[in-house]
PDB file of C-alpha atoms in Angstrom:
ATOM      1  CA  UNK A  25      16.614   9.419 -11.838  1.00 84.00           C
ATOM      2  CA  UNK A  26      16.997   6.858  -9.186  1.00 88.00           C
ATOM      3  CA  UNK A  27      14.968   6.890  -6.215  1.00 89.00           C
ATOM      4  CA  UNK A  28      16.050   5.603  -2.292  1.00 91.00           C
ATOM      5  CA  UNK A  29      13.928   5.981   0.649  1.00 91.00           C
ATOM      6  CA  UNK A  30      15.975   6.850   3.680  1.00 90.00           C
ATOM      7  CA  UNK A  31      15.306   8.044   7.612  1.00 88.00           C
ATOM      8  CA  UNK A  32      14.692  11.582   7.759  1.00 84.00           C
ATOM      9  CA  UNK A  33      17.312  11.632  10.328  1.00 87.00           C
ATOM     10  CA  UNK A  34      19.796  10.613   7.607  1.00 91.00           C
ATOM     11  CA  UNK A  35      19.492  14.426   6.213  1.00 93.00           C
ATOM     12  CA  UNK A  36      21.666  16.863   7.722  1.00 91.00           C
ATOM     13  CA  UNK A  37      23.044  20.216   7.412  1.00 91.00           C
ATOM     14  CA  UNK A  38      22.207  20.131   3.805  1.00 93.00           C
ATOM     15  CA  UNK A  39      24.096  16.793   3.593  1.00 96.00           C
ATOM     16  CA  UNK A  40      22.313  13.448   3.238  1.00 95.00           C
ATOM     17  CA  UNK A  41      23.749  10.246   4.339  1.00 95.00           C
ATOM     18  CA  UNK A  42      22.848   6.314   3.025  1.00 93.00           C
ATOM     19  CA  UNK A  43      24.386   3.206   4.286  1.00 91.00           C
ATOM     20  CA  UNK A  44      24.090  -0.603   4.410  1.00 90.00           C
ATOM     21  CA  UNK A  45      21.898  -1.828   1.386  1.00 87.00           C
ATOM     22  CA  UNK A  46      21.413   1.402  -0.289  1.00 88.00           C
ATOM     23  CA  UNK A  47      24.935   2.227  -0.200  1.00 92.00           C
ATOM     24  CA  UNK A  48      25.349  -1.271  -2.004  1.00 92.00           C
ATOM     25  CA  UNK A  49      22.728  -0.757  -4.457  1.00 89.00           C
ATOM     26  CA  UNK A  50      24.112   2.769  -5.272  1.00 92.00           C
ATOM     27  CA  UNK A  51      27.299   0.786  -6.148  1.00 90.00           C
ATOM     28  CA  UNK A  52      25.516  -1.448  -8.135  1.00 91.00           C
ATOM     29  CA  UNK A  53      23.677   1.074 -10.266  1.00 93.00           C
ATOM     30  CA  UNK A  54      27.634   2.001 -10.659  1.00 93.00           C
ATOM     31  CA  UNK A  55      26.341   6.056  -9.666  1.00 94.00           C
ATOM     32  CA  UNK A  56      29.277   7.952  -8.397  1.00 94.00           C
ATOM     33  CA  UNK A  57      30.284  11.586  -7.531  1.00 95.00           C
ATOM     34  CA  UNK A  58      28.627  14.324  -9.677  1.00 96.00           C
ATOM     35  CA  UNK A  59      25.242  11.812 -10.210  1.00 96.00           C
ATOM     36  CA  UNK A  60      22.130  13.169  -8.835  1.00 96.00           C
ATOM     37  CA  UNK A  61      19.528  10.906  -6.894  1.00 95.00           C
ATOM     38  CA  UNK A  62      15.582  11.388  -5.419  1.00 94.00           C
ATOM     39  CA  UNK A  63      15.784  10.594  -1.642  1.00 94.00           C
ATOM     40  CA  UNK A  64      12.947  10.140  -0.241  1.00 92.00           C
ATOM     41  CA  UNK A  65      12.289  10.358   4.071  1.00 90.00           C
ATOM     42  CA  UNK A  66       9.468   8.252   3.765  1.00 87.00           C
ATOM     43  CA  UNK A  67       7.078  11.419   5.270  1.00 87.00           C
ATOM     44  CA  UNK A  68       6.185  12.784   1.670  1.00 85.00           C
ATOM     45  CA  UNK A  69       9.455  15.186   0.839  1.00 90.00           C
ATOM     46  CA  UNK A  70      11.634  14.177  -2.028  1.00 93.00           C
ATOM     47  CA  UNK A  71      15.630  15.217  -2.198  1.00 95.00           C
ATOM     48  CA  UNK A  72      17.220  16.053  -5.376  1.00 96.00           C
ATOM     49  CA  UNK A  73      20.193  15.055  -4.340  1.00 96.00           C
ATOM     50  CA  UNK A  74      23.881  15.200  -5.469  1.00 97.00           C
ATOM     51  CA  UNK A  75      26.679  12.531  -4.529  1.00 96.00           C
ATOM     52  CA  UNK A  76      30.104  13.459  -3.266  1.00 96.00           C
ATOM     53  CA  UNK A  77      31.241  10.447  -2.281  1.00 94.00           C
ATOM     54  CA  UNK A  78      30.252   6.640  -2.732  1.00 93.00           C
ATOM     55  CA  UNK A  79      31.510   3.419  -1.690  1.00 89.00           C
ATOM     56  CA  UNK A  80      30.180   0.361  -0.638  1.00 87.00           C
ATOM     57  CA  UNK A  81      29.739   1.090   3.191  1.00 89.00           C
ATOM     58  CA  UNK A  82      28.451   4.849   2.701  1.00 92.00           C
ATOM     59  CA  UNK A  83      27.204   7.178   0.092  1.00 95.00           C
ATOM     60  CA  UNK A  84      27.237  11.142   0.981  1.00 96.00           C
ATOM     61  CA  UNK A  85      25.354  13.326  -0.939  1.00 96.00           C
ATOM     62  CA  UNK A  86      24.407  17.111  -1.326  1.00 97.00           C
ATOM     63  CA  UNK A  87      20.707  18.473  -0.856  1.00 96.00           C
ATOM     64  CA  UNK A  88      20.194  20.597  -3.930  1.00 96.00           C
ATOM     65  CA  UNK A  89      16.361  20.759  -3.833  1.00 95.00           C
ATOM     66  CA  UNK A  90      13.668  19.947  -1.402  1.00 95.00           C
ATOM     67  CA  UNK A  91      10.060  19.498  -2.733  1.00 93.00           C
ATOM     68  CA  UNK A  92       6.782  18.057  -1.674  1.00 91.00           C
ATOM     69  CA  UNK A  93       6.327  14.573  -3.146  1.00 88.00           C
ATOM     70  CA  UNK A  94       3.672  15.024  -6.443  1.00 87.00           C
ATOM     71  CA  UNK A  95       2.625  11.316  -6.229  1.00 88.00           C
ATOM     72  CA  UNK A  96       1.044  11.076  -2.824  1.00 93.00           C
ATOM     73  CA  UNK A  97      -3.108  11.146  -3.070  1.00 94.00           C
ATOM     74  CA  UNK A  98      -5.353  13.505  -0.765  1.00 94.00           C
ATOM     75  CA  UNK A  99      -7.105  10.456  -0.196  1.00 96.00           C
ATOM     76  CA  UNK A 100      -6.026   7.732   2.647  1.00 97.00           C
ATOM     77  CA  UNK A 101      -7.004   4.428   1.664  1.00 98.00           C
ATOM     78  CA  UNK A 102      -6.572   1.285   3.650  1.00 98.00           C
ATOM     79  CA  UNK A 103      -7.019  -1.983   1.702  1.00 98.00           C
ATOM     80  CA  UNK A 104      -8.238  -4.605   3.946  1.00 98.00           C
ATOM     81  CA  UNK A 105      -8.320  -7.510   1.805  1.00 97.00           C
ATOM     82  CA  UNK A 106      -9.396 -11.570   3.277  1.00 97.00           C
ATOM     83  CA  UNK A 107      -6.371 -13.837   3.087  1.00 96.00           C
ATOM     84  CA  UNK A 108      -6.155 -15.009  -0.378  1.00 96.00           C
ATOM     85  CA  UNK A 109      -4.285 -18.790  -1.053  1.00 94.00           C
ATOM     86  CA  UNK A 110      -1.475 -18.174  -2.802  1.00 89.00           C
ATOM     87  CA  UNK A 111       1.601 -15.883  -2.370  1.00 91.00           C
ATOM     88  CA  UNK A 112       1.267 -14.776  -5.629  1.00 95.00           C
ATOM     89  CA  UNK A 113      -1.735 -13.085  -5.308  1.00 96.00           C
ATOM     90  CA  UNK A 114      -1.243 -11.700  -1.945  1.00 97.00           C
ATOM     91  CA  UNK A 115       2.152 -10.484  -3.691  1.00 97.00           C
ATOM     92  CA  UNK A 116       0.097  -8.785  -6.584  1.00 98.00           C
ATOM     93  CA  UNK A 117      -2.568  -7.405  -4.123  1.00 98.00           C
ATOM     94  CA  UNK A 118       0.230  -5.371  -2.380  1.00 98.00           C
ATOM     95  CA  UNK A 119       2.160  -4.378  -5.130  1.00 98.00           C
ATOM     96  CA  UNK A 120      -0.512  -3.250  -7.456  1.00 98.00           C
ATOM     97  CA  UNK A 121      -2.186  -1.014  -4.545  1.00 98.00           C
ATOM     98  CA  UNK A 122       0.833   0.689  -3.232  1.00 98.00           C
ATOM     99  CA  UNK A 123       1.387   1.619  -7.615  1.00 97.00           C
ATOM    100  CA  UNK A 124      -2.332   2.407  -6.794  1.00 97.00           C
ATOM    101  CA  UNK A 125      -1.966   5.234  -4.345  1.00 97.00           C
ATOM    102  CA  UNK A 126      -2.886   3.020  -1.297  1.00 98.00           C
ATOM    103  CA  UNK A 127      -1.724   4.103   2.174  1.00 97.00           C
ATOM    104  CA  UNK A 128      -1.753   0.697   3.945  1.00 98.00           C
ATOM    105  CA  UNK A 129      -2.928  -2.737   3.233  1.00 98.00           C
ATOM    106  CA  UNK A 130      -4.174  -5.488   5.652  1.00 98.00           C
ATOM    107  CA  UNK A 131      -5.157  -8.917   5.780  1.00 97.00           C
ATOM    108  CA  UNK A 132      -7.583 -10.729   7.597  1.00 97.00           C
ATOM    109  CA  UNK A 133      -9.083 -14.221   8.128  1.00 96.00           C
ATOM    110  CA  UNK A 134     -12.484 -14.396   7.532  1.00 96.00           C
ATOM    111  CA  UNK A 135     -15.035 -17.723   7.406  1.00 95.00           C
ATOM    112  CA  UNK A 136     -14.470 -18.872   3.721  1.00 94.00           C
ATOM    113  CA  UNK A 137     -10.629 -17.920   3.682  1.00 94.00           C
ATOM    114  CA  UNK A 138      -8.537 -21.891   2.057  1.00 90.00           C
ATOM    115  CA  UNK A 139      -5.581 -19.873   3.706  1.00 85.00           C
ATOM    116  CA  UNK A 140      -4.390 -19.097   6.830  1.00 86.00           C
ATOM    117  CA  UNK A 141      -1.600 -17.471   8.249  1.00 84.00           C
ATOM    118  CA  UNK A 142       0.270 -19.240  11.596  1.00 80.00           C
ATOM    119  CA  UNK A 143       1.375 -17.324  14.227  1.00 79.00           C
ATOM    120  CA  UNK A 144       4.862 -18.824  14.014  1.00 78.00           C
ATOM    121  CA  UNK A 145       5.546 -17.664  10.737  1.00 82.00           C
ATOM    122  CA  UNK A 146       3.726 -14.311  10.398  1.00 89.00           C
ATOM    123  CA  UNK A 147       6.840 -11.813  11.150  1.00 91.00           C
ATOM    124  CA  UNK A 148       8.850 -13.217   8.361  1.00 92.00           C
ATOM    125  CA  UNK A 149       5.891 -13.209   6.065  1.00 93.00           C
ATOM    126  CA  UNK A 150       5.403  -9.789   7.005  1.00 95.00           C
ATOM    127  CA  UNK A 151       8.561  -8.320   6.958  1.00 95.00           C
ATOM    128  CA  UNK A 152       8.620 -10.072   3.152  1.00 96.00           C
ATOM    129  CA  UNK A 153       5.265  -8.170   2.604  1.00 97.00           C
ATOM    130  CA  UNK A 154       6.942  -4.677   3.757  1.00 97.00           C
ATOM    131  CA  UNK A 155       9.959  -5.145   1.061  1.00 95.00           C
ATOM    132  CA  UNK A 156       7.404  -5.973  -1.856  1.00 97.00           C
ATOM    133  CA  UNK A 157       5.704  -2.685  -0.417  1.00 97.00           C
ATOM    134  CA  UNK A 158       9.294  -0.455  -0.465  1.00 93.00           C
ATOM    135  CA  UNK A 159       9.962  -2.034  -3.977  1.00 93.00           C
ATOM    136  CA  UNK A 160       6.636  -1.007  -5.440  1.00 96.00           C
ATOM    137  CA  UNK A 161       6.654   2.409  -3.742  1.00 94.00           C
ATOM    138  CA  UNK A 162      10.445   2.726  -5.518  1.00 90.00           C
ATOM    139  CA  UNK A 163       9.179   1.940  -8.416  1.00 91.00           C
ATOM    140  CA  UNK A 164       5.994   3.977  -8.731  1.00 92.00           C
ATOM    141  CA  UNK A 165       7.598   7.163  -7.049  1.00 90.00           C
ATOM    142  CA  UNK A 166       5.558   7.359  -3.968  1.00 92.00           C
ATOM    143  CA  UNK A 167       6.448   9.752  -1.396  1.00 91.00           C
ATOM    144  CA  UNK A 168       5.726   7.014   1.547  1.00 93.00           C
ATOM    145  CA  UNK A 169       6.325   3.360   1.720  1.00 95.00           C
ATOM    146  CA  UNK A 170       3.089   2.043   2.352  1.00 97.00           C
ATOM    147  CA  UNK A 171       2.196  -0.253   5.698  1.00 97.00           C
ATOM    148  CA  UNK A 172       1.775  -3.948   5.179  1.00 98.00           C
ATOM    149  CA  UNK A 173       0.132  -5.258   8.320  1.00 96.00           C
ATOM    150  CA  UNK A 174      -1.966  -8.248   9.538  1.00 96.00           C
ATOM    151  CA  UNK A 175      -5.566  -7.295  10.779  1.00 93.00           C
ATOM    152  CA  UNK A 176      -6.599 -10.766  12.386  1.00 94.00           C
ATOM    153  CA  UNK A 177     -10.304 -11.986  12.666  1.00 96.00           C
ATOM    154  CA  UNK A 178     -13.118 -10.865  10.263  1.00 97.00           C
ATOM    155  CA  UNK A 179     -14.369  -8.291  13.368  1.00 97.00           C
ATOM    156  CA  UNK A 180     -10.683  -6.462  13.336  1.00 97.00           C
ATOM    157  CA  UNK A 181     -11.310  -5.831  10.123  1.00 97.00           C
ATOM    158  CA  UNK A 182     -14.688  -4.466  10.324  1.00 98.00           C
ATOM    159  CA  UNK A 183     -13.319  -2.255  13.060  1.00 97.00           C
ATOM    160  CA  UNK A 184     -10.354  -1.034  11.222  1.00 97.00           C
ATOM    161  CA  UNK A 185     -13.119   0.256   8.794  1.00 98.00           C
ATOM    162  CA  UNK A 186     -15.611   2.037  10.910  1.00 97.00           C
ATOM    163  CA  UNK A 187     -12.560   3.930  11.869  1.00 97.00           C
ATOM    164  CA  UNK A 188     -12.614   5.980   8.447  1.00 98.00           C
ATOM    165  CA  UNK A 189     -14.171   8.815   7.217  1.00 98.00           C
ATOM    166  CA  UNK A 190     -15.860   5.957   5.019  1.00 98.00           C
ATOM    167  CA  UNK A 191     -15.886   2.305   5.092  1.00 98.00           C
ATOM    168  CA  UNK A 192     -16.896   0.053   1.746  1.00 98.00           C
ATOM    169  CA  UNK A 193     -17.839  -3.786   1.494  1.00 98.00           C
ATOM    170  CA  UNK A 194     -17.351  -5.098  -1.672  1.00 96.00           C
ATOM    171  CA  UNK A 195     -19.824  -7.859  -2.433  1.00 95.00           C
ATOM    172  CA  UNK A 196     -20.583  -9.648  -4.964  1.00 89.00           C
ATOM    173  CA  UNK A 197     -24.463 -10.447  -4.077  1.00 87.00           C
ATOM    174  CA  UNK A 198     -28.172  -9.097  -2.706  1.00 85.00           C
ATOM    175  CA  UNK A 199     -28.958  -5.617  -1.979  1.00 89.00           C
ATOM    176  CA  UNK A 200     -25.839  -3.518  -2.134  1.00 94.00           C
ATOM    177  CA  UNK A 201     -25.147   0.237  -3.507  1.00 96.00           C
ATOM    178  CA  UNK A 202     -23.224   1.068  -6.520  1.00 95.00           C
ATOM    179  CA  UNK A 203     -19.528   1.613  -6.063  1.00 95.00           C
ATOM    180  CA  UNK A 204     -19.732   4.591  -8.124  1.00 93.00           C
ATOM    181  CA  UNK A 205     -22.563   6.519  -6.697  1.00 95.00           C
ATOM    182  CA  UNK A 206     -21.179   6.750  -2.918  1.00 96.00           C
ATOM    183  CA  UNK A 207     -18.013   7.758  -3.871  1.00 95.00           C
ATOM    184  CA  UNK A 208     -19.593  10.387  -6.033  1.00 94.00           C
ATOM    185  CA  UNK A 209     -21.311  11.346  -2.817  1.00 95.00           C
ATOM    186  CA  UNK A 210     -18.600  11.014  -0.751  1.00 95.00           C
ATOM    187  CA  UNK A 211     -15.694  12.677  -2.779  1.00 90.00           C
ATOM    188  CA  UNK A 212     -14.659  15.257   0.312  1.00 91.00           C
ATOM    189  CA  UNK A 213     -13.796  12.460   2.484  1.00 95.00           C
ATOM    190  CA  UNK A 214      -9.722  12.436   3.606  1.00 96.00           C
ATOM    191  CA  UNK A 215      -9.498   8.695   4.626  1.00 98.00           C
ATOM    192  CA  UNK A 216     -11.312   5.646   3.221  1.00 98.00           C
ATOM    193  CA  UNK A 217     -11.098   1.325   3.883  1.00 98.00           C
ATOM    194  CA  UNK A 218     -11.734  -0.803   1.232  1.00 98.00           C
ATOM    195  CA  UNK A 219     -12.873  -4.159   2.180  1.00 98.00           C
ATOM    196  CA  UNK A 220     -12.648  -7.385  -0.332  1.00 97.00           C
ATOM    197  CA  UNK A 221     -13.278 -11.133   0.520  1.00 96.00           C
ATOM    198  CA  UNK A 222     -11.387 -14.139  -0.476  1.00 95.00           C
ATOM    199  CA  UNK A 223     -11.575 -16.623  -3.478  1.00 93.00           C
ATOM    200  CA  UNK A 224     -15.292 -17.785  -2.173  1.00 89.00           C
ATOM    201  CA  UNK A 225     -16.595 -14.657  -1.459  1.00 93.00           C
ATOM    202  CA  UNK A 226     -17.928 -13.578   2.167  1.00 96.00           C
ATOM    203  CA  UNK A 227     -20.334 -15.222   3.894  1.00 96.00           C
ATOM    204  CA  UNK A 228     -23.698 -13.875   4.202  1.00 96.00           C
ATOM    205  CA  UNK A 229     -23.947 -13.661   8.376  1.00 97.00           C
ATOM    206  CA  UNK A 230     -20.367 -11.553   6.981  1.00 97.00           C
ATOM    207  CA  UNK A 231     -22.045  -9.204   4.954  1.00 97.00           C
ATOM    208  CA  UNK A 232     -24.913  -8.733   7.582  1.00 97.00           C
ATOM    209  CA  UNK A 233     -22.300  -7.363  10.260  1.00 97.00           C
ATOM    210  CA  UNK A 234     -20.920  -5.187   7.674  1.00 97.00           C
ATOM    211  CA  UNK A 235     -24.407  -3.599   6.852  1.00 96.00           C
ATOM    212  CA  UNK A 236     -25.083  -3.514  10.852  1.00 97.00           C
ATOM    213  CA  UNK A 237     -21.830  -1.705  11.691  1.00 96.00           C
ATOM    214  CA  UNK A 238     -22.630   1.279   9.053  1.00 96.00           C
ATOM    215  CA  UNK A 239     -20.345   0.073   6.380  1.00 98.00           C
ATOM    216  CA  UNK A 240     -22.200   0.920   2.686  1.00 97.00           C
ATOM    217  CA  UNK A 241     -22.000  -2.609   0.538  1.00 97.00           C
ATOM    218  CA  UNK A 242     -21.052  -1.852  -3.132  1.00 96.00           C
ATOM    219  CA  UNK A 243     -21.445  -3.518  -6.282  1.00 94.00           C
ATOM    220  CA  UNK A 244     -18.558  -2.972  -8.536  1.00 88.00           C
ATOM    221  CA  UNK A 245     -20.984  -4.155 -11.687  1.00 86.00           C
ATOM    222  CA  UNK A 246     -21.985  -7.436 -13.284  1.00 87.00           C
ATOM    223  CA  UNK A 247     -18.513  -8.942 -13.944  1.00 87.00           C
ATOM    224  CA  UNK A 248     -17.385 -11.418 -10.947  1.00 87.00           C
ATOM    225  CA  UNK A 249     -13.957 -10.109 -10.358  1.00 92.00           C
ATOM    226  CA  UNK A 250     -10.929 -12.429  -8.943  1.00 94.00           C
ATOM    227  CA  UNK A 251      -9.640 -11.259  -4.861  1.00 95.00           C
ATOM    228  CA  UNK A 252      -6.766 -10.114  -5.648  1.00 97.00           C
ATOM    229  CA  UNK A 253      -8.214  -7.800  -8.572  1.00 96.00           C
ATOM    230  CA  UNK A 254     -11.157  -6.242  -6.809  1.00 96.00           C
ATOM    231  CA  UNK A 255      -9.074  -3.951  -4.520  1.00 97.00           C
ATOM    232  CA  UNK A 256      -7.328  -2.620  -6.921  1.00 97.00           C
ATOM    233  CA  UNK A 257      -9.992  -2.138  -9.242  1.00 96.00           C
ATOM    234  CA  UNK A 258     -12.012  -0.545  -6.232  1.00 96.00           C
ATOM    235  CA  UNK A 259      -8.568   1.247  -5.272  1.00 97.00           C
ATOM    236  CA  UNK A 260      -8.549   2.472  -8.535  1.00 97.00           C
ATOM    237  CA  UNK A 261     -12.272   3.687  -8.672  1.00 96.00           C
ATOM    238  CA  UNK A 262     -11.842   5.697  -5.551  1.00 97.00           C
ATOM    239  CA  UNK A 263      -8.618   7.447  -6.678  1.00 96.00           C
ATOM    240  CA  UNK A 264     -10.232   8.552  -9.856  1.00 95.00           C
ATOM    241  CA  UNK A 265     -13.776   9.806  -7.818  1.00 94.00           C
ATOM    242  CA  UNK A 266     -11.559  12.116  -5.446  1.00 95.00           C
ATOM    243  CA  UNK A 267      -9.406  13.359  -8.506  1.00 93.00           C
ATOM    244  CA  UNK A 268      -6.546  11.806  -7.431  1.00 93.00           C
ATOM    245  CA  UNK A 269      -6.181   9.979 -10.942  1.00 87.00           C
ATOM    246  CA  UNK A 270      -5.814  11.337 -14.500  1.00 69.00           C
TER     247      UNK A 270
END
């Protein structure tokens, strides 16, 4: 059935209302009067839906059904994730976490980052970050569309983290914990940042101020994993710990 995500303000008196681009990809999908719909208000509440009317400019349809969205995880993950070169991997890091169950993901610069992202044109990169985000969250039947942000310096990130119920550095070297055994200790937890490095790594003076702000460094195993696949790999790890996969 296809899915739109629409302002909850859009919904009234049992009617629903969608304009502009979703009015024009309704026409596209060629639905008309009598098809039912999902419409999402981007708070976790789906809308079986039925349309009355549909045109190009505006699509009216009738709330049949309102249910809790069955998608959305228990657990609130943040990906923070260091600038990776190449929009195709910062393009698969987004998509892949919001199919994932992420809530938000961030980038950040940190010291061994080949990329960087200029002030000048960081609103248009990150308004095309937030449509790969709605797309994904379409497609995978979220109940939210994920937020797509920029974090800043290294220490922004860091202090996004220590914000959560529980903050993890992924690295790749020296003493660290396994990934597996603190989530396994920490499956009651409601919100939880993920931290990943760039195509060299981080830097050890970076991993120090991890360990020294209380974040737990974690080992995801032997296997050297690319940047843009260890969040989602981790992402993936700390859905299934907290039974929010399978």
């Amino acid at each position: 059935m296809p899915r739109f995500f629409i302002a909850g303000s859009n919904i009234l008196g049992g009617m629903a209302y969608m304009r502009g681009r979703d009015a024009e990809h309704v026409h596209v999908l060629r639905l008309r009067p009598g098809d039912d719909v999902i419409l999402c208000d981007t708070e976790g509440s789906d809308y079986k839906c039925r349309i009355v009317k549909a045109d190009r400019e505006e699509v009216e349809a009738e709330v049949i059904e309102v249910t809790p969205c069955k998608s959305e995880p228990t657990l609130k993950v943040s990906v923070l994730c260091a600038l990776p070169k190449g929009s195709d991997k910062t393009d698969y890091i987004i998509q892949k976490s919001v199919e994932a169950g992420a809530c938000e993901i961030c980038f950040f610069t940190s010291e061994r980052c080949i990329a960087r992202l200029d002030e000048g044109g960081r609103e248009k990169k990150l308004e095309r970050w937030q449509r790969i985000a709605e797309e994904a969250a379409k497609q995978s039947g979220r109940g939210i569309i994920p937020r797509v942000g920029w974090c800043g310096e290294f220490a922004d990130a860091l202090n996004e983290a220590i914000q959560k119920d529980l903050g993890l550095f992924l690295y790749e070297t020296g003493e660290r914990e396994s990934l597996n055994a603190v989530l396994e200790a920490h499956k009651q937890i409601e919100t939880l940042a993920l931290i990943t490095g760039p195509e060299g790594g981080f830097a050890p003076f970076e991993a120090d101020l991890a360990r020294i702000t209380g974040l737990h460094l974690c080992s995801m195993g032997e296997r050297i994993l690319r940047c843009e696949t260890a969040p989602v790999v981790a992402l993936t790890a700390a859905m299934y710990a907290t039974g929010n996969l399978g």
